[in-house]
PDB file of C-alpha atoms in Angstrom:
ATOM      1  CA  UNK A   1      10.368  33.535  40.255  1.00 43.00           C
ATOM      2  CA  UNK A   2      11.259  30.080  41.430  1.00 65.00           C
ATOM      3  CA  UNK A   3      14.861  29.488  42.392  1.00 87.00           C
ATOM      4  CA  UNK A   4      16.254  26.905  40.051  1.00 93.00           C
ATOM      5  CA  UNK A   5      19.807  27.989  40.340  1.00 94.00           C
ATOM      6  CA  UNK A   6      20.017  26.846  44.032  1.00 95.00           C
ATOM      7  CA  UNK A   7      19.123  23.363  42.871  1.00 97.00           C
ATOM      8  CA  UNK A   8      22.052  23.306  40.492  1.00 98.00           C
ATOM      9  CA  UNK A   9      24.252  24.707  43.249  1.00 97.00           C
ATOM     10  CA  UNK A  10      23.150  21.845  45.547  1.00 97.00           C
ATOM     11  CA  UNK A  11      23.764  19.166  42.941  1.00 98.00           C
ATOM     12  CA  UNK A  12      27.119  20.615  41.891  1.00 98.00           C
ATOM     13  CA  UNK A  13      28.354  20.967  45.522  1.00 98.00           C
ATOM     14  CA  UNK A  14      27.423  17.210  45.948  1.00 98.00           C
ATOM     15  CA  UNK A  15      29.383  16.297  42.897  1.00 98.00           C
ATOM     16  CA  UNK A  16      26.311  14.845  41.146  1.00 98.00           C
ATOM     17  CA  UNK A  17      26.729  13.977  37.407  1.00 98.00           C
ATOM     18  CA  UNK A  18      23.514  15.175  35.697  1.00 98.00           C
ATOM     19  CA  UNK A  19      22.306  16.762  32.503  1.00 98.00           C
ATOM     20  CA  UNK A  20      19.364  19.194  32.449  1.00 98.00           C
ATOM     21  CA  UNK A  21      16.717  18.271  29.861  1.00 97.00           C
ATOM     22  CA  UNK A  22      13.094  19.338  29.357  1.00 93.00           C
ATOM     23  CA  UNK A  23      11.641  22.837  29.575  1.00 93.00           C
ATOM     24  CA  UNK A  24      14.490  24.369  31.607  1.00 95.00           C
ATOM     25  CA  UNK A  25      17.016  23.047  29.031  1.00 96.00           C
ATOM     26  CA  UNK A  26      14.880  24.588  26.245  1.00 95.00           C
ATOM     27  CA  UNK A  27      14.907  27.962  28.141  1.00 94.00           C
ATOM     28  CA  UNK A  28      18.694  27.714  28.686  1.00 94.00           C
ATOM     29  CA  UNK A  29      19.053  27.089  24.938  1.00 93.00           C
ATOM     30  CA  UNK A  30      17.440  30.541  24.357  1.00 89.00           C
ATOM     31  CA  UNK A  31      13.796  29.687  23.834  1.00 90.00           C
ATOM     32  CA  UNK A  32      11.322  31.895  25.709  1.00 88.00           C
ATOM     33  CA  UNK A  33       8.856  29.565  27.365  1.00 89.00           C
ATOM     34  CA  UNK A  34       7.374  28.808  30.831  1.00 87.00           C
ATOM     35  CA  UNK A  35       8.094  25.557  32.614  1.00 87.00           C
ATOM     36  CA  UNK A  36       6.976  24.296  36.021  1.00 86.00           C
ATOM     37  CA  UNK A  37       9.609  21.712  36.832  1.00 94.00           C
ATOM     38  CA  UNK A  38      13.230  20.780  36.376  1.00 97.00           C
ATOM     39  CA  UNK A  39      13.918  17.545  34.472  1.00 96.00           C
ATOM     40  CA  UNK A  40      17.272  15.847  35.007  1.00 98.00           C
ATOM     41  CA  UNK A  41      18.933  12.804  33.552  1.00 98.00           C
ATOM     42  CA  UNK A  42      21.548  11.398  35.995  1.00 98.00           C
ATOM     43  CA  UNK A  43      24.421   9.062  35.706  1.00 98.00           C
ATOM     44  CA  UNK A  44      22.512   6.203  37.314  1.00 98.00           C
ATOM     45  CA  UNK A  45      25.545   4.554  38.962  1.00 97.00           C
ATOM     46  CA  UNK A  46      24.495   3.859  42.521  1.00 97.00           C
ATOM     47  CA  UNK A  47      26.829   6.402  44.233  1.00 98.00           C
ATOM     48  CA  UNK A  48      25.779   9.145  41.914  1.00 98.00           C
ATOM     49  CA  UNK A  49      22.031   8.363  42.236  1.00 98.00           C
ATOM     50  CA  UNK A  50      22.399   8.170  45.982  1.00 97.00           C
ATOM     51  CA  UNK A  51      24.281  11.558  46.046  1.00 98.00           C
ATOM     52  CA  UNK A  52      21.585  13.195  44.039  1.00 98.00           C
ATOM     53  CA  UNK A  53      18.764  12.034  46.195  1.00 98.00           C
ATOM     54  CA  UNK A  54      20.674  12.734  49.373  1.00 98.00           C
ATOM     55  CA  UNK A  55      21.506  16.265  48.218  1.00 98.00           C
ATOM     56  CA  UNK A  56      17.835  17.051  47.297  1.00 98.00           C
ATOM     57  CA  UNK A  57      16.620  15.639  50.585  1.00 98.00           C
ATOM     58  CA  UNK A  58      19.273  17.593  52.498  1.00 97.00           C
ATOM     59  CA  UNK A  59      18.173  20.788  50.651  1.00 97.00           C
ATOM     60  CA  UNK A  60      14.631  20.293  52.054  1.00 97.00           C
ATOM     61  CA  UNK A  61      12.988  18.530  49.108  1.00 98.00           C
ATOM     62  CA  UNK A  62      10.498  15.688  49.644  1.00 97.00           C
ATOM     63  CA  UNK A  63       9.725  12.778  47.410  1.00 97.00           C
ATOM     64  CA  UNK A  64       6.195  12.656  46.021  1.00 96.00           C
ATOM     65  CA  UNK A  65       5.945   8.903  46.268  1.00 92.00           C
ATOM     66  CA  UNK A  66       5.153   7.113  49.475  1.00 90.00           C
ATOM     67  CA  UNK A  67       8.367   5.147  49.493  1.00 90.00           C
ATOM     68  CA  UNK A  68      11.965   5.650  50.627  1.00 94.00           C
ATOM     69  CA  UNK A  69      13.345   7.991  47.980  1.00 96.00           C
ATOM     70  CA  UNK A  70      16.850   6.503  48.552  1.00 96.00           C
ATOM     71  CA  UNK A  71      15.541   3.442  46.777  1.00 96.00           C
ATOM     72  CA  UNK A  72      16.184   5.473  43.568  1.00 97.00           C
ATOM     73  CA  UNK A  73      19.830   4.540  43.944  1.00 97.00           C
ATOM     74  CA  UNK A  74      19.062   0.845  43.614  1.00 97.00           C
ATOM     75  CA  UNK A  75      18.816  -0.304  39.977  1.00 97.00           C
ATOM     76  CA  UNK A  76      16.562  -3.261  41.037  1.00 97.00           C
ATOM     77  CA  UNK A  77      14.121  -0.901  42.907  1.00 97.00           C
ATOM     78  CA  UNK A  78      14.068   1.516  39.969  1.00 97.00           C
ATOM     79  CA  UNK A  79      13.263  -1.345  37.575  1.00 97.00           C
ATOM     80  CA  UNK A  80      10.381  -2.462  39.935  1.00 96.00           C
ATOM     81  CA  UNK A  81       9.037   1.084  39.833  1.00 96.00           C
ATOM     82  CA  UNK A  82       9.230   1.084  36.126  1.00 96.00           C
ATOM     83  CA  UNK A  83       7.625  -2.348  35.587  1.00 97.00           C
ATOM     84  CA  UNK A  84       5.028  -2.342  38.398  1.00 94.00           C
ATOM     85  CA  UNK A  85       4.204   1.336  38.760  1.00 93.00           C
ATOM     86  CA  UNK A  86       4.842   2.680  35.255  1.00 95.00           C
ATOM     87  CA  UNK A  87       7.092   5.253  36.738  1.00 95.00           C
ATOM     88  CA  UNK A  88       9.152   7.415  34.328  1.00 95.00           C
ATOM     89  CA  UNK A  89      10.473   9.974  36.762  1.00 96.00           C
ATOM     90  CA  UNK A  90      10.914  10.244  40.459  1.00 97.00           C
ATOM     91  CA  UNK A  91       9.539  13.635  41.515  1.00 97.00           C
ATOM     92  CA  UNK A  92      10.674  15.830  44.413  1.00 98.00           C
ATOM     93  CA  UNK A  93       8.929  18.889  45.659  1.00 97.00           C
ATOM     94  CA  UNK A  94       9.857  21.862  47.859  1.00 96.00           C
ATOM     95  CA  UNK A  95       7.262  22.173  50.679  1.00 96.00           C
ATOM     96  CA  UNK A  96       7.921  25.863  50.865  1.00 94.00           C
ATOM     97  CA  UNK A  97       7.055  26.296  47.199  1.00 92.00           C
ATOM     98  CA  UNK A  98      10.173  28.434  46.610  1.00 91.00           C
ATOM     99  CA  UNK A  99      11.689  26.008  44.127  1.00 94.00           C
ATOM    100  CA  UNK A 100      10.188  24.065  41.278  1.00 95.00           C
ATOM    101  CA  UNK A 101       9.599  20.263  41.351  1.00 97.00           C
ATOM    102  CA  UNK A 102      12.663  18.198  40.346  1.00 98.00           C
ATOM    103  CA  UNK A 103      12.055  15.180  38.146  1.00 97.00           C
ATOM    104  CA  UNK A 104      14.785  12.590  38.008  1.00 98.00           C
ATOM    105  CA  UNK A 105      14.440   9.996  35.168  1.00 97.00           C
ATOM    106  CA  UNK A 106      14.287   6.496  36.569  1.00 97.00           C
ATOM    107  CA  UNK A 107      15.467   5.162  33.240  1.00 95.00           C
ATOM    108  CA  UNK A 108      17.544   7.268  30.937  1.00 95.00           C
ATOM    109  CA  UNK A 109      15.877   8.019  27.586  1.00 93.00           C
ATOM    110  CA  UNK A 110      19.407   8.436  26.204  1.00 95.00           C
ATOM    111  CA  UNK A 111      22.460   6.699  27.591  1.00 96.00           C
ATOM    112  CA  UNK A 112      24.000   9.056  30.108  1.00 98.00           C
ATOM    113  CA  UNK A 113      27.520   8.975  28.531  1.00 97.00           C
ATOM    114  CA  UNK A 114      26.120   9.914  25.122  1.00 97.00           C
ATOM    115  CA  UNK A 115      23.927  12.695  26.598  1.00 98.00           C
ATOM    116  CA  UNK A 116      26.756  14.111  28.758  1.00 98.00           C
ATOM    117  CA  UNK A 117      29.163  14.031  25.731  1.00 98.00           C
ATOM    118  CA  UNK A 118      26.742  16.137  23.738  1.00 97.00           C
ATOM    119  CA  UNK A 119      25.881  18.486  26.675  1.00 98.00           C
ATOM    120  CA  UNK A 120      27.220  21.946  27.277  1.00 96.00           C
ATOM    121  CA  UNK A 121      28.185  23.678  30.529  1.00 97.00           C
ATOM    122  CA  UNK A 122      26.066  26.872  30.863  1.00 96.00           C
ATOM    123  CA  UNK A 123      27.148  29.560  33.217  1.00 96.00           C
ATOM    124  CA  UNK A 124      24.489  30.996  35.504  1.00 95.00           C
ATOM    125  CA  UNK A 125      24.673  33.950  37.883  1.00 94.00           C
ATOM    126  CA  UNK A 126      26.026  31.958  40.805  1.00 93.00           C
ATOM    127  CA  UNK A 127      26.916  28.563  39.431  1.00 96.00           C
ATOM    128  CA  UNK A 128      26.711  26.456  36.258  1.00 97.00           C
ATOM    129  CA  UNK A 129      24.743  23.540  34.925  1.00 97.00           C
ATOM    130  CA  UNK A 130      25.090  20.855  32.287  1.00 98.00           C
ATOM    131  CA  UNK A 131      22.483  21.252  29.530  1.00 98.00           C
ATOM    132  CA  UNK A 132      21.566  18.703  26.932  1.00 97.00           C
ATOM    133  CA  UNK A 133      22.585  19.432  23.283  1.00 95.00           C
ATOM    134  CA  UNK A 134      19.895  20.536  20.885  1.00 93.00           C
ATOM    135  CA  UNK A 135      19.922  17.265  18.950  1.00 95.00           C
ATOM    136  CA  UNK A 136      19.394  15.308  22.169  1.00 96.00           C
ATOM    137  CA  UNK A 137      16.578  17.641  23.266  1.00 95.00           C
ATOM    138  CA  UNK A 138      14.894  17.248  19.888  1.00 93.00           C
ATOM    139  CA  UNK A 139      15.132  13.449  20.118  1.00 95.00           C
ATOM    140  CA  UNK A 140      13.674  13.401  23.631  1.00 94.00           C
ATOM    141  CA  UNK A 141      10.872  15.818  22.623  1.00 91.00           C
ATOM    142  CA  UNK A 142      10.002  13.884  19.550  1.00 91.00           C
ATOM    143  CA  UNK A 143       9.688  10.726  21.668  1.00 90.00           C
ATOM    144  CA  UNK A 144       7.326  12.575  23.985  1.00 87.00           C
ATOM    145  CA  UNK A 145       5.364  13.965  21.087  1.00 83.00           C
ATOM    146  CA  UNK A 146       3.085  16.373  23.064  1.00 88.00           C
ATOM    147  CA  UNK A 147       1.997  19.592  21.463  1.00 89.00           C
ATOM    148  CA  UNK A 148       4.366  21.710  23.732  1.00 90.00           C
ATOM    149  CA  UNK A 149       7.266  19.396  22.800  1.00 88.00           C
ATOM    150  CA  UNK A 150       6.618  19.767  19.162  1.00 88.00           C
ATOM    151  CA  UNK A 151       6.449  23.557  19.627  1.00 91.00           C
ATOM    152  CA  UNK A 152       9.803  23.400  21.611  1.00 88.00           C
ATOM    153  CA  UNK A 153      11.358  21.570  18.587  1.00 89.00           C
ATOM    154  CA  UNK A 154      10.196  24.261  16.194  1.00 91.00           C
ATOM    155  CA  UNK A 155      11.546  27.000  18.477  1.00 91.00           C
ATOM    156  CA  UNK A 156      14.889  25.213  19.040  1.00 92.00           C
ATOM    157  CA  UNK A 157      15.339  24.728  15.285  1.00 91.00           C
ATOM    158  CA  UNK A 158      14.401  28.331  14.572  1.00 91.00           C
ATOM    159  CA  UNK A 159      16.943  29.427  17.227  1.00 88.00           C
ATOM    160  CA  UNK A 160      19.665  27.233  15.550  1.00 85.00           C
ATOM    161  CA  UNK A 161      18.854  28.719  12.164  1.00 85.00           C
ATOM    162  CA  UNK A 162      19.062  32.200  13.487  1.00 83.00           C
ATOM    163  CA  UNK A 163      22.472  31.492  15.273  1.00 82.00           C
ATOM    164  CA  UNK A 164      23.818  30.008  12.114  1.00 80.00           C
ATOM    165  CA  UNK A 165      22.696  33.014  10.061  1.00 77.00           C
ATOM    166  CA  UNK A 166      24.290  35.410  12.576  1.00 80.00           C
ATOM    167  CA  UNK A 167      27.585  33.393  12.409  1.00 78.00           C
ATOM    168  CA  UNK A 168      27.706  33.739   8.591  1.00 67.00           C
TER     169      UNK A 168
END
């Protein structure tokens, strides 16, 4: 099993402000599914974006793009990547294969402050992580519209209904 928790430890130790979205967030919300990467939305303020990239590089990750990954911290460079390269996420990989790829959104699909306000801190074995709220996950997955995203929405809604029934 890939070590996702160590990535959260690395980011938490660096004081990075992030919210977990995508497949890992769906799993942490109680849906049983497989995912191959860790999707994160960051507070894109320069110091936070730099801290995230620096922490990942310091932990042995490498950027998949042939450019200086620290450019991610510069809003002008990120906008160039979006406009000229069609980039949606900046991906990092672990050369050892022990950890999943980490995808950082280059443009937040939901304003970070809103996403963070609706997020929940989830305790893991050794650390914790910030996980997007169900409504934000649903909104992002509806926008993506892939079959697996629509399936995630159904599973998240079913889990919500089940939890509400259990509470009553």
